[in-house]
């Protein structure tokens, strides 16, 4: 598709992408994006209505919104999972970086809202941009990690009203959800979930719990949701204990933020 045919300029108020408003979809850190990963866009006028994808694979248009990566003369549409209107930086889009952009380098990103396009914004596509999904509570940002034995989140006891939570015991198996771990060993369509196709990442990550390396038993894509990485890890026997133990993913020399925590205790 030619770029000139894909977007329209000068029609009313343009959608505007905020400076630093293109971010990892889990950590919301403004770092290079990675093919296959989920990402978020923040700005103003990016959408005219709130809408969430109701089916998988995700569509390339949602609520009149499209997200396009322009790589030279080639335009690639991104699968879109969520759009929200707003001014300032409150307008938001959640989408997936197309898998075929793995070696793209720097490309331009364009948001179109009902045919009206934003100015192109340069974005770098890198092999890795790890981010752990989290839950913001009054006491901090808890990593989306649960204990395999009982399915309870590895957070402080009674950390979130209405949920049963407890610290993870040293030596226990944790399931952690993230995005941005890079290429996998199977071909997955843009916007699709692997389903029964078992995937694993091509570059094994390291997971640190309180600075201590954890055994990673599996790292791949979760079967149920597009662009989400699942890691099965063993909490180190010598991991520090407490209600806010940092958990990080490192892959290809890139680390997720240390601001995401779990609870560790006996």
Coordinates of C-alpha atoms in Angstrom, one line a residue:
X1 CA 0.0 0.0 0.0
X2 CA 1.4 3.4 -0.9
X3 CA 1.7 5.8 2.0
X4 CA -0.1 8.6 0.1
X5 CA -3.1 6.4 -0.3
X6 CA -3.2 5.3 3.3
X7 CA -3.6 8.6 5.1
X8 CA -5.3 11.9 4.8
X9 CA -3.9 15.3 5.8
X10 CA -5.4 18.6 6.7
X11 CA -8.9 17.4 7.6
X12 CA -10.0 19.0 10.8
X13 CA -8.1 18.6 14.1
X14 CA -5.2 16.2 13.6
X15 CA -4.6 13.4 16.1
X16 CA -1.5 14.2 18.1
X17 CA 1.0 11.7 19.5
X18 CA 2.5 13.1 22.7
X19 CA 6.3 13.5 23.0
X20 CA 7.6 10.3 24.4
X21 CA 4.0 8.9 24.0
X22 CA 4.9 5.6 22.3
X23 CA 5.7 3.1 25.0
X24 CA 6.0 -0.6 25.9
X25 CA 2.5 -1.9 26.5
X26 CA 3.3 -3.5 29.8
X27 CA 5.7 -1.2 31.6
X28 CA 4.6 2.0 29.7
X29 CA 8.3 2.8 29.4
X30 CA 9.2 4.9 26.4
X31 CA 11.8 2.6 24.9
X32 CA 12.3 1.1 21.4
X33 CA 9.5 -1.3 20.4
X34 CA 9.9 -4.9 19.4
X35 CA 8.1 -6.9 16.7
X36 CA 5.2 -8.9 18.1
X37 CA 5.1 -7.0 21.3
X38 CA 2.2 -4.9 22.7
X39 CA 2.6 -1.2 22.8
X40 CA 0.6 1.9 23.8
X41 CA 0.3 5.3 22.2
X42 CA -0.6 8.4 24.3
X43 CA -1.7 11.8 23.0
X44 CA -4.8 13.8 22.1
X45 CA -7.5 13.2 19.6
X46 CA -6.3 9.7 18.9
X47 CA -9.8 8.3 19.0
X48 CA -13.4 9.5 18.9
X49 CA -14.9 6.8 21.0
X50 CA -13.8 4.1 23.5
X51 CA -13.6 0.6 22.0
X52 CA -12.1 -2.7 22.9
X53 CA -11.4 -5.6 20.6
X54 CA -14.0 -8.3 21.1
X55 CA -12.4 -11.0 19.0
X56 CA -9.0 -12.5 18.3
X57 CA -7.2 -12.0 16.0
X58 CA -7.3 -8.3 16.6
X59 CA -8.6 -6.2 13.7
X60 CA -6.4 -3.6 12.0
X61 CA -9.1 -1.0 12.6
X62 CA -11.1 -0.3 15.8
X63 CA -13.6 2.5 16.4
X64 CA -12.5 4.2 13.2
X65 CA -8.8 4.2 14.4
X66 CA -5.9 2.7 12.4
X67 CA -2.2 2.5 13.4
X68 CA 0.3 2.3 10.6
X69 CA 4.1 1.8 10.5
X70 CA 5.6 3.4 7.4
X71 CA 8.9 1.8 6.4
X72 CA 10.2 3.5 3.2
X73 CA 7.5 2.9 0.5
X74 CA 5.8 0.2 2.5
X75 CA 3.0 0.7 5.0
X76 CA 2.1 -2.0 7.5
X77 CA -1.1 -1.9 9.6
X78 CA -0.9 -2.8 13.2
X79 CA -3.6 -4.9 15.0
X80 CA -5.4 -2.6 17.5
X81 CA -6.9 -3.9 20.8
X82 CA -8.1 -0.7 22.5
X83 CA -8.8 3.0 21.8
X84 CA -9.8 5.8 24.1
X85 CA -10.5 9.5 23.3
X86 CA -9.1 12.4 25.3
X87 CA -7.1 15.6 25.3
X88 CA -3.6 16.3 26.5
X89 CA -2.1 12.9 26.9
X90 CA -5.2 11.1 28.0
X91 CA -6.1 9.6 24.7
X92 CA -4.7 6.1 24.4
X93 CA -4.3 3.3 21.8
X94 CA -3.2 -0.2 22.6
X95 CA -1.9 -2.2 19.6
X96 CA 0.6 -4.9 18.6
X97 CA 3.8 -4.3 16.6
X98 CA 3.6 -6.4 13.4
X99 CA 5.9 -9.4 13.4
X100 CA 7.3 -8.5 10.0
X101 CA 8.9 -5.3 11.4
X102 CA 11.6 -7.4 13.2
X103 CA 14.5 -5.9 11.2
X104 CA 12.9 -2.6 10.3
X105 CA 15.2 -0.2 12.3
X106 CA 13.7 3.2 12.5
X107 CA 10.2 3.7 10.9
X108 CA 7.4 6.3 11.1
X109 CA 4.2 5.7 13.0
X110 CA 1.0 7.3 11.9
X111 CA -2.4 7.2 13.7
X112 CA -5.5 7.9 11.7
X113 CA -8.8 8.7 13.5
X114 CA -11.8 8.4 11.1
X115 CA -9.5 9.2 8.1
X116 CA -7.6 12.1 9.7
X117 CA -4.0 11.3 10.2
X118 CA -1.4 12.4 12.7
X119 CA 2.0 13.7 11.8
X120 CA 4.4 10.7 11.3
X121 CA 6.4 10.0 14.5
X122 CA 9.8 8.2 14.2
X123 CA 10.0 5.0 16.3
X124 CA 12.8 2.5 16.6
X125 CA 12.2 -1.2 16.3
X126 CA 14.7 -3.2 18.3
X127 CA 15.2 -7.0 18.9
X128 CA 14.1 -6.7 22.6
X129 CA 12.2 -4.3 24.8
X130 CA 11.1 -6.4 27.8
X131 CA 8.3 -5.1 30.1
X132 CA 6.4 -6.9 32.8
X133 CA 2.7 -6.4 33.1
X134 CA 1.6 -5.0 36.5
X135 CA -1.1 -3.8 38.8
X136 CA -1.0 -0.4 40.4
X137 CA -1.9 -0.5 44.1
X138 CA -1.6 2.1 46.9
X139 CA 1.6 0.4 48.0
X140 CA 3.3 0.3 44.6
X141 CA 3.3 -1.6 41.3
X142 CA 2.9 -5.3 41.6
X143 CA 4.1 -7.5 38.8
X144 CA 1.5 -9.7 37.2
X145 CA 2.8 -12.9 38.6
X146 CA 1.0 -15.8 40.3
X147 CA 2.0 -19.0 42.1
X148 CA 1.4 -22.1 39.9
X149 CA 0.4 -24.2 42.9
X150 CA -2.8 -22.3 43.7
X151 CA -3.1 -19.5 41.1
X152 CA -2.9 -16.7 43.7
X153 CA -1.0 -13.5 42.9
X154 CA 2.4 -13.3 44.5
X155 CA 1.7 -10.0 46.3
X156 CA 1.5 -9.1 50.0
X157 CA -1.4 -10.7 51.9
X158 CA -4.6 -8.7 51.6
X159 CA -2.9 -6.3 49.2
X160 CA -5.9 -5.8 47.0
X161 CA -9.5 -5.8 48.3
X162 CA -11.5 -8.7 46.9
X163 CA -8.5 -10.8 46.0
X164 CA -6.7 -13.5 47.9
X165 CA -3.0 -12.9 47.6
X166 CA 0.1 -14.2 49.4
X167 CA 3.9 -14.0 49.1
X168 CA 5.6 -16.6 46.9
X169 CA 7.7 -19.1 48.8
X170 CA 11.4 -19.6 47.9
X171 CA 11.6 -22.6 45.5
X172 CA 8.0 -22.2 44.2
X173 CA 7.0 -21.9 40.6
X174 CA 5.8 -18.5 39.4
X175 CA 4.0 -17.6 36.2
X176 CA 4.9 -14.1 35.0
X177 CA 3.4 -12.1 32.1
X178 CA 5.4 -9.7 30.0
X179 CA 5.9 -8.5 26.5
X180 CA 8.8 -7.5 24.2
X181 CA 10.9 -10.7 24.5
X182 CA 11.5 -10.8 20.8
X183 CA 11.2 -13.5 18.1
X184 CA 9.8 -16.9 18.7
X185 CA 10.3 -20.3 17.1
X186 CA 6.9 -20.4 15.3
X187 CA 5.2 -18.2 12.8
X188 CA 2.3 -16.4 14.4
X189 CA 0.0 -14.1 12.5
X190 CA -0.3 -10.4 13.5
X191 CA -3.0 -9.9 16.1
X192 CA -3.4 -13.7 16.6
X193 CA -2.8 -15.8 19.7
X194 CA -0.8 -19.0 19.5
X195 CA -3.6 -21.2 20.8
X196 CA -2.4 -24.8 20.7
X197 CA 0.8 -23.9 18.9
X198 CA 3.6 -24.1 21.5
X199 CA 6.1 -21.3 21.1
X200 CA 9.4 -20.5 22.8
X201 CA 11.5 -17.4 22.5
X202 CA 14.6 -17.6 20.3
X203 CA 16.8 -15.8 22.9
X204 CA 16.3 -17.1 26.5
X205 CA 15.8 -14.3 29.0
X206 CA 17.2 -13.9 32.5
X207 CA 14.9 -13.1 35.4
X208 CA 16.1 -11.4 38.5
X209 CA 14.2 -11.5 41.8
X210 CA 15.8 -9.1 44.2
X211 CA 18.9 -9.2 42.1
X212 CA 19.2 -13.0 42.3
X213 CA 18.9 -15.0 39.1
X214 CA 15.9 -17.3 38.9
X215 CA 15.7 -20.5 36.9
X216 CA 13.6 -19.9 33.8
X217 CA 11.8 -23.1 32.9
X218 CA 9.9 -21.7 30.0
X219 CA 9.6 -18.4 28.1
X220 CA 7.3 -18.1 25.1
X221 CA 4.0 -16.7 24.1
X222 CA 0.9 -17.3 26.3
X223 CA -1.6 -19.3 24.3
X224 CA -4.6 -17.1 25.0
X225 CA -3.6 -13.5 24.2
X226 CA -1.8 -11.9 21.3
X227 CA 1.7 -10.4 22.0
X228 CA 1.9 -11.6 25.6
X229 CA 4.9 -13.5 26.8
X230 CA 4.6 -16.1 29.6
X231 CA 7.6 -17.0 31.8
X232 CA 7.6 -20.0 34.1
X233 CA 10.3 -19.3 36.8
X234 CA 11.5 -20.8 40.1
X235 CA 11.8 -18.3 42.9
X236 CA 15.5 -18.6 44.1
X237 CA 16.0 -20.3 47.5
X238 CA 18.2 -17.3 48.5
X239 CA 15.9 -14.6 47.1
X240 CA 15.4 -11.7 49.5
X241 CA 12.1 -11.7 51.4
X242 CA 9.6 -8.9 51.8
X243 CA 6.5 -7.2 50.4
X244 CA 8.3 -5.3 47.6
X245 CA 11.0 -7.4 46.1
X246 CA 12.0 -6.1 42.6
X247 CA 11.5 -8.5 39.6
X248 CA 13.2 -7.8 36.3
X249 CA 13.6 -9.4 32.9
X250 CA 16.9 -9.1 31.1
X251 CA 17.3 -10.1 27.4
X252 CA 19.8 -9.1 24.8
X253 CA 21.4 -6.6 27.2
X254 CA 18.0 -4.8 27.8
X255 CA 16.3 -4.8 31.2
X256 CA 12.7 -4.2 32.2
X257 CA 12.2 -1.5 34.9
X258 CA 13.1 -2.4 38.5
X259 CA 9.9 -0.7 39.7
X260 CA 7.8 -3.8 39.5
X261 CA 7.7 -6.0 42.6
X262 CA 6.4 -9.3 44.0
X263 CA 6.2 -10.4 47.6
X264 CA 8.5 -13.2 48.8
X265 CA 8.2 -15.1 52.1
X266 CA 7.7 -18.4 53.7

